[in-house]
Amino acid sequence: MSPSDLPPLPEPFVRRLGQLIPADLLPAVLASFASHKPVSFRVNPLRGPAEATIAELAGLGLTPTPITWYPEAFLVETTARSLLSRSAAADQGRLYIQGLASMAAPLALSPRPGETVLDLAAAPGGKTLQLATLMANQGRLSAVEPVKDRFFKLRANLKRLGVTIARCYQTDGRSVGHKCPEMFDRVLLDAPCSSEARFSRLAPESWAHWSPRKIKETARKQNGLLQAALISLKPGGTMLYCTCALSPEENEVVVDNQLRLFAGTVAVAPLALPFPNILPGLTNWDGKELAPELAGSVRILPDALMDAFYLCKLIKKESILR
């Protein structure tokens, strides 16, 4: 089926993309929503050496292509998804299927062995696993998920994947700030969002629940989660706020709200990512001036390999408790 035969993206979404993305980049971004992207995955060093896992996949007739900027990440053709997901390596936790853009978030947070780390919206556990591997399974890792079914899936996944440093908590992430004030060295918040990065013209149901109103509803929850995350972060600590949304209302505007709330105590740390399909964060949107330092945040643009993603690294300069 050619792109011209596929259902169009929602017109309000396309219009917003035109406001957000430079005109010379917009055609490629729009084309990405009609593409069959390869499947990306990470080998799991907690369950054995990468070389053995890749050799196992080769025995199934798969030829994974390595990602130059992340030695644990690989690609296989779209048509190989079923074979990969049904493999013994996937079932037994020796690999984990995950989008490339999503992998960038734990790498940007860069937790260290022995630290106390929080994953504030953790299910189904891919980023939690990645944090644990970066920490060499040493330290304390708290994983929060409020939804019962997703919580049990998170806990089962982490056990299957060999994560031994994680404790899982079924609670609303917005409550974590007052429960655990200034407790964590690092915090990852991959906030629930409108999931615009997952839109696909190959699957029109992917945008069935999207609307400008939905963006506003989601942003309210994101503001509460980010506030809780910042309260739970130690002075001198680092956190990474990210979403799989393109909308500034869910990204720069949410961060700007918290920068104003915690004026002088929280700052944006500039991010550098090892691939070219990125734009600096916005410093104004829809007539509203935002904090100039938000230019240090990053919006990953979707392309033939990656989905869209937004990342903002924040440093807590001093205590915000009174």
PDB file of C-alpha atoms in Angstrom, residues 1-8 201:
ATOM      1  CA  MET A   1       0.000   0.000   0.000  1.00  0.00           C
ATOM      2  CA  SER A   2       1.441   3.399  -0.985  1.00  0.00           C
ATOM      3  CA  PRO A   3       1.391   6.365   1.457  1.00  0.00           C
ATOM      4  CA  SER A   4      -1.289   8.052  -0.653  1.00  0.00           C
ATOM      5  CA  ASP A   5      -3.622   5.121   0.100  1.00  0.00           C
ATOM      6  CA  LEU A   6      -3.183   5.361   3.878  1.00  0.00           C
ATOM      7  CA  PRO A   7      -5.545   7.296   6.184  1.00  0.00           C
ATOM      8  CA  PRO A   8      -4.289  10.832   6.874  1.00  0.00           C
ATOM      9  CA  ARG A 201      -0.803   5.870   9.386  1.00  0.00           C
TER      10      ARG A 201
END
